[in-house]
PDB file of C-alpha atoms in Angstrom:
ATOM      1  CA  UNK R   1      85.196  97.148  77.601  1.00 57.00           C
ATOM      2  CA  UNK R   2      84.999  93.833  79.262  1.00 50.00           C
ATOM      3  CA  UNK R   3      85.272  93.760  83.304  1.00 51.00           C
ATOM      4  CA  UNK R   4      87.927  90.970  82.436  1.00 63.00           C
ATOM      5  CA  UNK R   5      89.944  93.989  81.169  1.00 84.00           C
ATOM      6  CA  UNK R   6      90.517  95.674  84.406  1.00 93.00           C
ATOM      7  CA  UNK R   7      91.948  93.981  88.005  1.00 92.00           C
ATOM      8  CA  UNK R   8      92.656  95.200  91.465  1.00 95.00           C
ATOM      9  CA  UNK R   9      94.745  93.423  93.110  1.00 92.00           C
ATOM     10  CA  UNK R  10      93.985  94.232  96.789  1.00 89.00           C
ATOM     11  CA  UNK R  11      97.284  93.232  98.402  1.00 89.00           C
ATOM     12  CA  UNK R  12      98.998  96.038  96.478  1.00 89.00           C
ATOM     13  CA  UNK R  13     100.808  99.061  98.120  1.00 89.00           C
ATOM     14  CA  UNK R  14      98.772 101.509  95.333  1.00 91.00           C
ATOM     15  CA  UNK R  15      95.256 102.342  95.997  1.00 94.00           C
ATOM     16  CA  UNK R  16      92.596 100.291  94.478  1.00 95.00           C
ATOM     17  CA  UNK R  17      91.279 103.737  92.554  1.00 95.00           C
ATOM     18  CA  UNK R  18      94.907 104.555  91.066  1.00 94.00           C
ATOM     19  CA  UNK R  19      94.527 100.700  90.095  1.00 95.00           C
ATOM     20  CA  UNK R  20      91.428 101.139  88.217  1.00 96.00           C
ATOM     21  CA  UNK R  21      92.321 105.094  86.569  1.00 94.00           C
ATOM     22  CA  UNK R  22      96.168 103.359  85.488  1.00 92.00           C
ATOM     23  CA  UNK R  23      94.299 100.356  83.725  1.00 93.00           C
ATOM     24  CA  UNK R  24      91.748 102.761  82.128  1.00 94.00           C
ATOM     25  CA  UNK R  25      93.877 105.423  81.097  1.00 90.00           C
ATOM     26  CA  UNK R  26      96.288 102.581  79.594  1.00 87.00           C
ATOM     27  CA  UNK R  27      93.349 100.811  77.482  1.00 89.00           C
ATOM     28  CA  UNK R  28      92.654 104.657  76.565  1.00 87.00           C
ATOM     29  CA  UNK R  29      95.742 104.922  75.355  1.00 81.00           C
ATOM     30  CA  UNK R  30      96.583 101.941  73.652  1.00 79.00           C
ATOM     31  CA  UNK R  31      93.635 102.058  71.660  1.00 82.00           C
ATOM     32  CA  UNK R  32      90.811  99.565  73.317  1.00 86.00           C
ATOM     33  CA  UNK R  33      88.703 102.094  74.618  1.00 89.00           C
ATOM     34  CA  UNK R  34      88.652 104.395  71.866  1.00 88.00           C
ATOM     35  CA  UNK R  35      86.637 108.513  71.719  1.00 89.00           C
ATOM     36  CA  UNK R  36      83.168 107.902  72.488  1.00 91.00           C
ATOM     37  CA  UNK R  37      83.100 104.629  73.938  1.00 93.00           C
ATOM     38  CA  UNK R  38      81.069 104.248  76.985  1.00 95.00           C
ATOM     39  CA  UNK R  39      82.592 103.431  80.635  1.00 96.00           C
ATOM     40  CA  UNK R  40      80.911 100.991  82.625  1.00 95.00           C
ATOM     41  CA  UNK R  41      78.708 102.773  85.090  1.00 94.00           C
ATOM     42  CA  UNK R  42      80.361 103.644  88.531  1.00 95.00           C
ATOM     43  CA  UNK R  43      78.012 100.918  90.559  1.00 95.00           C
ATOM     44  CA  UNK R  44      78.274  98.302  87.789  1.00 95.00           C
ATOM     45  CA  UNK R  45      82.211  98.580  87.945  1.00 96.00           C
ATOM     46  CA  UNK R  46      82.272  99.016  91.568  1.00 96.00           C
ATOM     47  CA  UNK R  47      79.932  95.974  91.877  1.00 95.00           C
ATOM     48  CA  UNK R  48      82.178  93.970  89.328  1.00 94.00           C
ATOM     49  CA  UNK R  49      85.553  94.908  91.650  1.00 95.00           C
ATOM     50  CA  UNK R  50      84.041  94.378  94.913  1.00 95.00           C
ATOM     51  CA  UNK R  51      84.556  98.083  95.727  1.00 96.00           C
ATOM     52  CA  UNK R  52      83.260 100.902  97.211  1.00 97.00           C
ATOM     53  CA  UNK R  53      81.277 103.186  95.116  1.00 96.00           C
ATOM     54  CA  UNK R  54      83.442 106.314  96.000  1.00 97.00           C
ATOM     55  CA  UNK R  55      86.714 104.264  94.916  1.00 97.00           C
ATOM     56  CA  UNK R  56      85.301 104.030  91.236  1.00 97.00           C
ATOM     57  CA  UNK R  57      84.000 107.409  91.561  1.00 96.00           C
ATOM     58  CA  UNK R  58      87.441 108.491  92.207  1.00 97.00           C
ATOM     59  CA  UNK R  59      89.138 106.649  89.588  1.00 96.00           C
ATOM     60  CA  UNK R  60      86.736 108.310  87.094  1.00 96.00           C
ATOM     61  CA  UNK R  61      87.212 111.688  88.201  1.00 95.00           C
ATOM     62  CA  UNK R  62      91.095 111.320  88.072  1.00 93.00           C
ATOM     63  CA  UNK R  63      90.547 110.448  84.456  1.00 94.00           C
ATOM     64  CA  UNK R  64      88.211 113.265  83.956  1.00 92.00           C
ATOM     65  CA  UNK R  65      90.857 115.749  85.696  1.00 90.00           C
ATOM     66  CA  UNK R  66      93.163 114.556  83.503  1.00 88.00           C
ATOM     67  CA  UNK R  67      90.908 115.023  80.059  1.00 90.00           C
ATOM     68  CA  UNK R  68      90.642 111.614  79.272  1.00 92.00           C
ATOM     69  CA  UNK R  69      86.788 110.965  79.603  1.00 94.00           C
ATOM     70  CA  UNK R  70      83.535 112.958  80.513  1.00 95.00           C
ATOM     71  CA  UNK R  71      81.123 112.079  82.810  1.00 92.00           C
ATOM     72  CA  UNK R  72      77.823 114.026  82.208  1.00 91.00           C
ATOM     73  CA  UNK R  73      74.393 113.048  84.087  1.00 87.00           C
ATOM     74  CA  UNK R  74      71.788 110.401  82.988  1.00 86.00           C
ATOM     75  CA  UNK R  75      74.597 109.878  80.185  1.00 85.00           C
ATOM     76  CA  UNK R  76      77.440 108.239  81.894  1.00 92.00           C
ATOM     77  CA  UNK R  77      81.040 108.786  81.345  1.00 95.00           C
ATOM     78  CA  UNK R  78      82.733 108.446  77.876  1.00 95.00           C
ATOM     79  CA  UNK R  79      86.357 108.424  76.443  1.00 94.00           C
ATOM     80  CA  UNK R  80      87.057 111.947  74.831  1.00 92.00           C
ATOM     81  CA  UNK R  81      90.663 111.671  74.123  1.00 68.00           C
ATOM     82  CA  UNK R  82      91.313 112.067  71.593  1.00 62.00           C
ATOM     83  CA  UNK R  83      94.021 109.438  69.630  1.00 54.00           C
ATOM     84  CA  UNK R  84      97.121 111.906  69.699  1.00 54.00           C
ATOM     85  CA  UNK R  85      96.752 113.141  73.073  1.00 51.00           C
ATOM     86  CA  UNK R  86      97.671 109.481  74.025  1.00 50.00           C
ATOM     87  CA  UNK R  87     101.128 109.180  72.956  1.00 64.00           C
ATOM     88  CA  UNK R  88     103.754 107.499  74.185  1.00 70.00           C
ATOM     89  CA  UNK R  89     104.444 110.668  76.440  1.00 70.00           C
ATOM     90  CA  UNK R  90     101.156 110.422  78.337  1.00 72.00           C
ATOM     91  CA  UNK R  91     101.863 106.374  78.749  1.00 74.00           C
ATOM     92  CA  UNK R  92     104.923 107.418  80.182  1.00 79.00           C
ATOM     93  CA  UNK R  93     103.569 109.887  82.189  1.00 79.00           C
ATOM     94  CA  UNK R  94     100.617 107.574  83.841  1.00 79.00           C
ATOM     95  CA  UNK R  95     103.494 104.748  84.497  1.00 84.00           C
ATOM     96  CA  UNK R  96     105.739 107.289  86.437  1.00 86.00           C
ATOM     97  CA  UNK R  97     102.209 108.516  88.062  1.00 85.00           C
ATOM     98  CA  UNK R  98     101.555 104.873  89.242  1.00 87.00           C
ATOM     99  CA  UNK R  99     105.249 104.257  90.211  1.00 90.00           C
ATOM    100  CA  UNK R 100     105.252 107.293  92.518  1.00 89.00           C
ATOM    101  CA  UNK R 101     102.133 106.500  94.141  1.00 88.00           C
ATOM    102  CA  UNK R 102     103.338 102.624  94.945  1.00 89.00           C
ATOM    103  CA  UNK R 103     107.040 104.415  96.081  1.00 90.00           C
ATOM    104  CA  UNK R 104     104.373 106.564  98.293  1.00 89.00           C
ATOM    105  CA  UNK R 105     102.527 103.562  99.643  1.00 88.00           C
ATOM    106  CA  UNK R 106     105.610 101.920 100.398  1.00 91.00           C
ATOM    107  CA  UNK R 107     106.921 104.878 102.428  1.00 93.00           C
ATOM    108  CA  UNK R 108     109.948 105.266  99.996  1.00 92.00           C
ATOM    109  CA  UNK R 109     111.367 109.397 100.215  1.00 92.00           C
ATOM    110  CA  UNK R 110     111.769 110.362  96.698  1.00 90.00           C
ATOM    111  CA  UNK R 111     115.750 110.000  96.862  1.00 91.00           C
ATOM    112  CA  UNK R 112     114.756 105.572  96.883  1.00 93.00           C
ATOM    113  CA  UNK R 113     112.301 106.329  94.428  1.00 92.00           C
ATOM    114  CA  UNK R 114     114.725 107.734  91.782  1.00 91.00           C
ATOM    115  CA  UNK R 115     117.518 105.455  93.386  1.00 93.00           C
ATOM    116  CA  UNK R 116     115.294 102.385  92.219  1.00 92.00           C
ATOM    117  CA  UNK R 117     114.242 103.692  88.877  1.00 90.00           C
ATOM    118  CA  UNK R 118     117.786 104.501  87.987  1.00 90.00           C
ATOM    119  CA  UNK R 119     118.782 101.109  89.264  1.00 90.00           C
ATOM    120  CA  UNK R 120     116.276  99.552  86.905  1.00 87.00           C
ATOM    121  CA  UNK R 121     117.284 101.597  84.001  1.00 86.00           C
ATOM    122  CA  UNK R 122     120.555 100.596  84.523  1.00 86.00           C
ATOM    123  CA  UNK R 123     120.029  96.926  84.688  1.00 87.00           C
ATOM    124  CA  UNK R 124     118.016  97.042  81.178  1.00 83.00           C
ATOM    125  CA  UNK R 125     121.499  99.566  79.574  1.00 69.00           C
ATOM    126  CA  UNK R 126     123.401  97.203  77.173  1.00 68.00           C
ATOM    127  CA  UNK R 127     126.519  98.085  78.075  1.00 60.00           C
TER     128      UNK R 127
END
């Protein structure tokens, strides 16, 4: 994985960590970091990002929580997910998971939330 492959775009309502763990857990998913591949370490990515240590720290442990990579000691923190467990369920899932937490950041009550999803489904219906 390239730094090129992941932004944060610091003017955003979501966190700069549920930046980075949305990106990563989307190039997990999609295939480009694939079972065993290696994550940048936490200070090289931080230093790449111009963030804090503890933001990339908490990006990675998200991931970790959510049994997409390991981090283990002297070793560094690798993609274990397997290719199934990334379906297009678990995409979904992390999209909603980012959407909630921008709603949050904008100080939307869950009500607007679903109000504006179902407003943008509707918009994309056919009929």
């Amino acid at each position: 994985m390239t730094p090129q492959a992941i932004r944060v775009h610091h003017a955003s309502p979501v966190p700069p960590y549920e930046q980075v763990r949305a990106q990563l857990a989307d190039l997990i998913s999609v295939g480009r970091l694939r079972q065993g591949d290696r994550l940048p370490s936490v200070r090289q990515l931080a230093s790449d990002l111009g963030l804090a240590n503890n933001t990339v720290v908490r990006a990675y442990r998200e991931l970790e929580s959510a049994g997409l990579v390991r981090t283990r000691r002297g070793s560094g923190t690798q993609v274990i997910a397997p290719a199934a467990a990334t379906d297009s369920k678990a995409r979904l899932a992390e999209h909603a998971r980012t959407y909630a937490a921008a709603a949050g950041q904008l100080g939307a009550s869950n009500e607007e939330a679903l109000a504006a999803i179902r407003h943008a489904l509707a918009s994309l219906d056919p009929h």
